[in-house]
Amino acid sequence: MAAAVRFVQSIGKLPVVVKDSPGFVVNRILLPYLVRAGQLFSDGHDPETIDNCMLDFGMPMGPLRLLDEVGLDVSLHVAKTLSTAFPDRMEIPSILNELVEKGLLGKKSNEGFYLYEKGKTKPNPNIQPGASPQSSAQKIQDELTALMSEEAARCLDEGVASSAADIDFAMVMGTGYAPFRGGPLRHAHDTNLLKRSFY
């Protein structure tokens, strides 16, 4: 393992040693966040409202735009793997299945939650959110943020990574998690979000 870490460092990467488990750290922490964003769309919130909540939090990209960038088919595959491993809290949002079945795979097909045309991006008028949005922008941000912190805490408790600092580092460097907030566990620690200390 030490040799592998040295090799990764020698090619200019920043390794985090984690236990072999479904989703490792980054995908596992992201999935509940992405799943809930899909559910919020189905509940009636338009993509820009959902994404802007997390841009305001400090994320480099909103969750629905991230799904489009990754590819909705790839995201569906990851969701299936993790929903099998953690069926009590991870499920596949129905909207993800629907879009993939229609061939709407995100940016690579020029159409997903957003429409990508001539270098411009706008909410896809060909898919409509549900009819009854019920959450304020602050509630959306708080809920999505809490989901990442809660899953990060589970990863720490299960020994998927050896420290809160390693998990936060992986999330900041691997996903762009708002760097000034320090990562999902530092944020939870500083705000007492989960009513426990991580640092």
Tab-separated table of C-alpha atoms in Angstrom:
chain	number	residue	atom	x	y	z
A	1	MET	CA	0.000	0.000	0.000
A	2	ALA	CA	2.853	2.372	0.818
A	3	ALA	CA	4.343	1.721	-2.625
A	4	ALA	CA	0.995	2.457	-4.256
A	5	VAL	CA	0.645	5.731	-2.339
A	6	ARG	CA	4.174	6.773	-3.367
A	7	PHE	CA	3.436	5.963	-7.004
A	8	VAL	CA	0.212	7.979	-6.990
A	9	GLN	CA	2.031	10.911	-5.413
A	10	SER	CA	4.825	10.626	-7.978
A	11	ILE	CA	2.365	11.234	-10.828
A	12	GLY	CA	1.040	14.358	-9.153
A	13	LYS	CA	-2.127	12.923	-7.608
A	14	LEU	CA	-3.361	13.243	-4.033
A	15	PRO	CA	-4.267	9.787	-2.693
A	16	VAL	CA	-6.583	8.927	0.170
A	17	VAL	CA	-6.381	5.376	1.481
A	18	VAL	CA	-9.833	3.846	1.964
A	19	LYS	CA	-11.322	0.453	2.644
A	20	ASP	CA	-12.673	-1.562	-0.278
A	21	SER	CA	-16.411	-0.995	0.013
A	22	PRO	CA	-19.276	-0.034	-2.321
A	23	GLY	CA	-18.790	3.509	-3.592
A	24	PHE	CA	-15.629	3.921	-1.498
A	25	VAL	CA	-15.908	7.484	-0.093
A	26	VAL	CA	-16.736	10.041	-2.777
A	27	ASN	CA	-19.456	8.174	-4.687
A	28	ARG	CA	-21.010	6.877	-1.511
A	29	ILE	CA	-21.294	10.362	0.021
A	30	LEU	CA	-22.529	11.916	-3.224
A	31	LEU	CA	-25.253	9.401	-4.011
A	32	PRO	CA	-27.821	10.279	-1.296
A	33	TYR	CA	-27.323	13.940	-2.245
A	34	LEU	CA	-27.881	13.239	-5.948
A	35	VAL	CA	-30.828	10.915	-5.296
A	36	ARG	CA	-32.580	13.541	-3.183
A	37	ALA	CA	-31.961	16.194	-5.829
A	38	GLY	CA	-33.726	13.948	-8.360
A	39	GLN	CA	-36.619	13.490	-5.941
A	40	LEU	CA	-36.865	17.252	-5.418
A	41	PHE	CA	-37.178	17.665	-9.182
A	42	SER	CA	-39.957	15.071	-9.216
A	43	ASP	CA	-41.619	16.948	-6.344
A	44	GLY	CA	-41.823	20.066	-8.484
A	45	HIS	CA	-38.621	22.060	-8.072
A	46	ASP	CA	-37.030	23.225	-11.308
A	47	PRO	CA	-33.386	22.280	-11.937
A	48	GLU	CA	-32.007	25.794	-11.580
A	49	THR	CA	-33.643	26.283	-8.177
A	50	ILE	CA	-32.126	23.041	-6.871
A	51	ASP	CA	-28.713	23.675	-8.382
A	52	ASN	CA	-28.535	27.317	-7.330
A	53	CYS	CA	-29.117	26.309	-3.708
A	54	MET	CA	-25.890	24.323	-3.764
A	55	LEU	CA	-23.989	26.906	-5.798
A	56	ASP	CA	-24.880	29.370	-3.053
A	57	PHE	CA	-23.528	26.892	-0.502
A	58	GLY	CA	-20.212	26.895	-2.374
A	59	MET	CA	-20.345	23.800	-4.559
A	60	PRO	CA	-18.766	24.237	-8.012
A	61	MET	CA	-21.812	22.710	-9.702
A	62	GLY	CA	-25.347	21.854	-8.658
A	63	PRO	CA	-26.391	18.192	-8.235
A	64	LEU	CA	-28.591	17.954	-11.346
A	65	ARG	CA	-25.975	19.596	-13.530
A	66	LEU	CA	-23.438	17.176	-12.049
A	67	LEU	CA	-25.648	14.227	-13.003
A	68	ASP	CA	-25.794	15.558	-16.560
A	69	GLU	CA	-22.012	16.007	-16.682
A	70	VAL	CA	-21.278	12.510	-15.368
A	71	GLY	CA	-23.890	10.974	-17.678
A	72	LEU	CA	-27.294	9.822	-16.498
A	73	ASP	CA	-26.582	6.262	-17.647
A	74	VAL	CA	-23.360	6.160	-15.624
A	75	SER	CA	-25.150	7.701	-12.646
A	76	LEU	CA	-27.909	5.087	-12.936
A	77	HIS	CA	-25.318	2.299	-12.899
A	78	VAL	CA	-23.702	3.704	-9.734
A	79	ALA	CA	-27.123	4.188	-8.136
A	80	LYS	CA	-28.037	0.542	-8.802
A	81	THR	CA	-24.806	-0.678	-7.196
A	82	LEU	CA	-25.182	1.459	-4.079
A	83	SER	CA	-28.924	0.914	-3.693
A	84	THR	CA	-28.198	-2.824	-3.607
A	85	ALA	CA	-25.499	-2.329	-0.977
A	86	PHE	CA	-27.456	0.175	1.155
A	87	PRO	CA	-31.168	-0.421	0.445
A	88	ASP	CA	-32.290	1.224	3.689
A	89	ARG	CA	-31.336	4.727	2.528
A	90	MET	CA	-30.238	4.707	-1.098
A	91	GLU	CA	-32.719	4.248	-3.879
A	92	ILE	CA	-32.876	4.971	-7.560
A	93	PRO	CA	-34.918	8.085	-8.325
A	94	SER	CA	-37.612	7.220	-10.857
A	95	ILE	CA	-36.727	10.284	-12.950
A	96	LEU	CA	-33.274	8.811	-13.579
A	97	ASN	CA	-34.748	5.636	-15.047
A	98	GLU	CA	-37.216	7.647	-17.106
A	99	LEU	CA	-34.580	9.892	-18.656
A	100	VAL	CA	-32.219	7.039	-19.477
A	101	GLU	CA	-35.051	5.040	-21.071
A	102	LYS	CA	-35.753	8.049	-23.317
A	103	GLY	CA	-32.097	8.260	-24.325
A	104	LEU	CA	-31.607	11.507	-22.438
A	105	LEU	CA	-28.160	10.865	-21.004
A	106	GLY	CA	-27.114	14.371	-20.047
A	107	LYS	CA	-24.500	16.542	-21.686
A	108	LYS	CA	-23.124	13.786	-23.919
A	109	SER	CA	-26.508	13.449	-25.633
A	110	ASN	CA	-27.123	17.219	-25.438
A	111	GLU	CA	-30.168	16.607	-23.285
A	112	GLY	CA	-30.818	15.628	-19.678
A	113	PHE	CA	-32.068	17.823	-16.853
A	114	TYR	CA	-30.662	20.596	-19.011
A	115	LEU	CA	-30.575	21.223	-22.739
A	116	TYR	CA	-27.140	21.795	-24.274
A	117	GLU	CA	-27.381	23.713	-27.540
A	118	LYS	CA	-24.818	25.842	-29.379
A	119	GLY	CA	-22.672	26.297	-26.301
A	120	LYS	CA	-25.615	27.356	-24.151
A	121	THR	CA	-27.204	25.545	-21.230
A	122	LYS	CA	-30.800	25.917	-20.075
A	123	PRO	CA	-33.363	23.798	-18.200
A	124	ASN	CA	-34.735	21.150	-20.522
A	125	PRO	CA	-38.247	22.235	-21.594
A	126	ASN	CA	-38.953	18.675	-22.747
A	127	ILE	CA	-39.077	17.324	-19.192
A	128	GLN	CA	-41.175	18.929	-16.518
A	129	PRO	CA	-40.745	18.829	-12.760
A	130	GLY	CA	-43.612	17.639	-10.603
A	131	ALA	CA	-46.503	19.904	-9.774
A	132	SER	CA	-46.121	20.728	-6.089
A	133	PRO	CA	-42.794	22.092	-4.813
A	134	GLN	CA	-42.855	22.183	-1.028
A	135	SER	CA	-39.363	23.211	0.087
A	136	SER	CA	-37.808	26.647	0.414
A	137	ALA	CA	-34.349	27.287	-1.034
A	138	GLN	CA	-32.850	27.225	2.465
A	139	LYS	CA	-34.544	23.937	3.294
A	140	ILE	CA	-33.248	22.376	0.065
A	141	GLN	CA	-29.713	23.508	0.838
A	142	ASP	CA	-29.916	22.316	4.451
A	143	GLU	CA	-31.330	18.925	3.478
A	144	LEU	CA	-28.842	18.220	0.698
A	145	THR	CA	-25.932	19.345	2.850
A	146	ALA	CA	-27.051	17.180	5.774
A	147	LEU	CA	-27.311	14.087	3.570
A	148	MET	CA	-23.649	14.367	2.602
A	149	SER	CA	-22.529	14.963	6.190
A	150	GLU	CA	-24.596	12.034	7.480
A	151	GLU	CA	-23.155	9.622	4.925
A	152	ALA	CA	-19.646	10.936	5.571
A	153	ALA	CA	-20.154	10.196	9.281
A	154	ARG	CA	-21.224	6.650	8.454
A	155	CYS	CA	-18.071	6.185	6.357
A	156	LEU	CA	-15.981	7.308	9.326
A	157	ASP	CA	-17.868	5.103	11.805
A	158	GLU	CA	-17.447	2.069	9.534
A	159	GLY	CA	-13.732	2.687	9.063
A	160	VAL	CA	-14.045	3.243	5.308
A	161	ALA	CA	-11.447	5.981	5.860
A	162	SER	CA	-9.271	6.378	8.921
A	163	SER	CA	-10.060	9.992	9.785
A	164	ALA	CA	-12.537	12.802	9.286
A	165	ALA	CA	-9.721	14.793	7.695
A	166	ASP	CA	-9.182	12.104	5.036
A	167	ILE	CA	-12.890	12.054	4.162
A	168	ASP	CA	-13.081	15.827	3.973
A	169	PHE	CA	-9.928	15.976	1.858
A	170	ALA	CA	-11.357	13.408	-0.571
A	171	MET	CA	-14.596	15.363	-0.905
A	172	VAL	CA	-12.940	18.756	-1.370
A	173	MET	CA	-10.351	17.513	-3.871
A	174	GLY	CA	-12.546	14.894	-5.549
A	175	THR	CA	-15.818	16.763	-5.862
A	176	GLY	CA	-15.029	20.413	-5.189
A	177	TYR	CA	-17.089	20.340	-1.985
A	178	ALA	CA	-17.107	23.990	-0.863
A	179	PRO	CA	-13.421	24.286	0.150
A	180	PHE	CA	-13.991	27.178	2.552
A	181	ARG	CA	-16.343	24.940	4.539
A	182	GLY	CA	-13.630	22.306	4.903
A	183	GLY	CA	-15.627	19.247	3.818
A	184	PRO	CA	-18.849	17.568	4.990
A	185	LEU	CA	-17.491	16.517	8.389
A	186	ARG	CA	-15.740	19.798	9.120
A	187	HIS	CA	-18.973	21.586	8.178
A	188	ALA	CA	-20.986	19.287	10.454
A	189	HIS	CA	-18.441	19.805	13.240
A	190	ASP	CA	-18.409	23.597	12.920
A	191	THR	CA	-22.196	23.915	12.751
A	192	ASN	CA	-23.020	21.075	15.187
A	193	LEU	CA	-25.188	19.721	12.376
A	194	LEU	CA	-25.012	16.116	13.594
A	195	LYS	CA	-24.728	16.942	17.303
A	196	ARG	CA	-21.284	15.323	17.561
A	197	SER	CA	-17.651	16.261	17.216
A	198	PHE	CA	-15.396	15.122	14.370
A	199	TYR	CA	-12.288	17.228	15.063
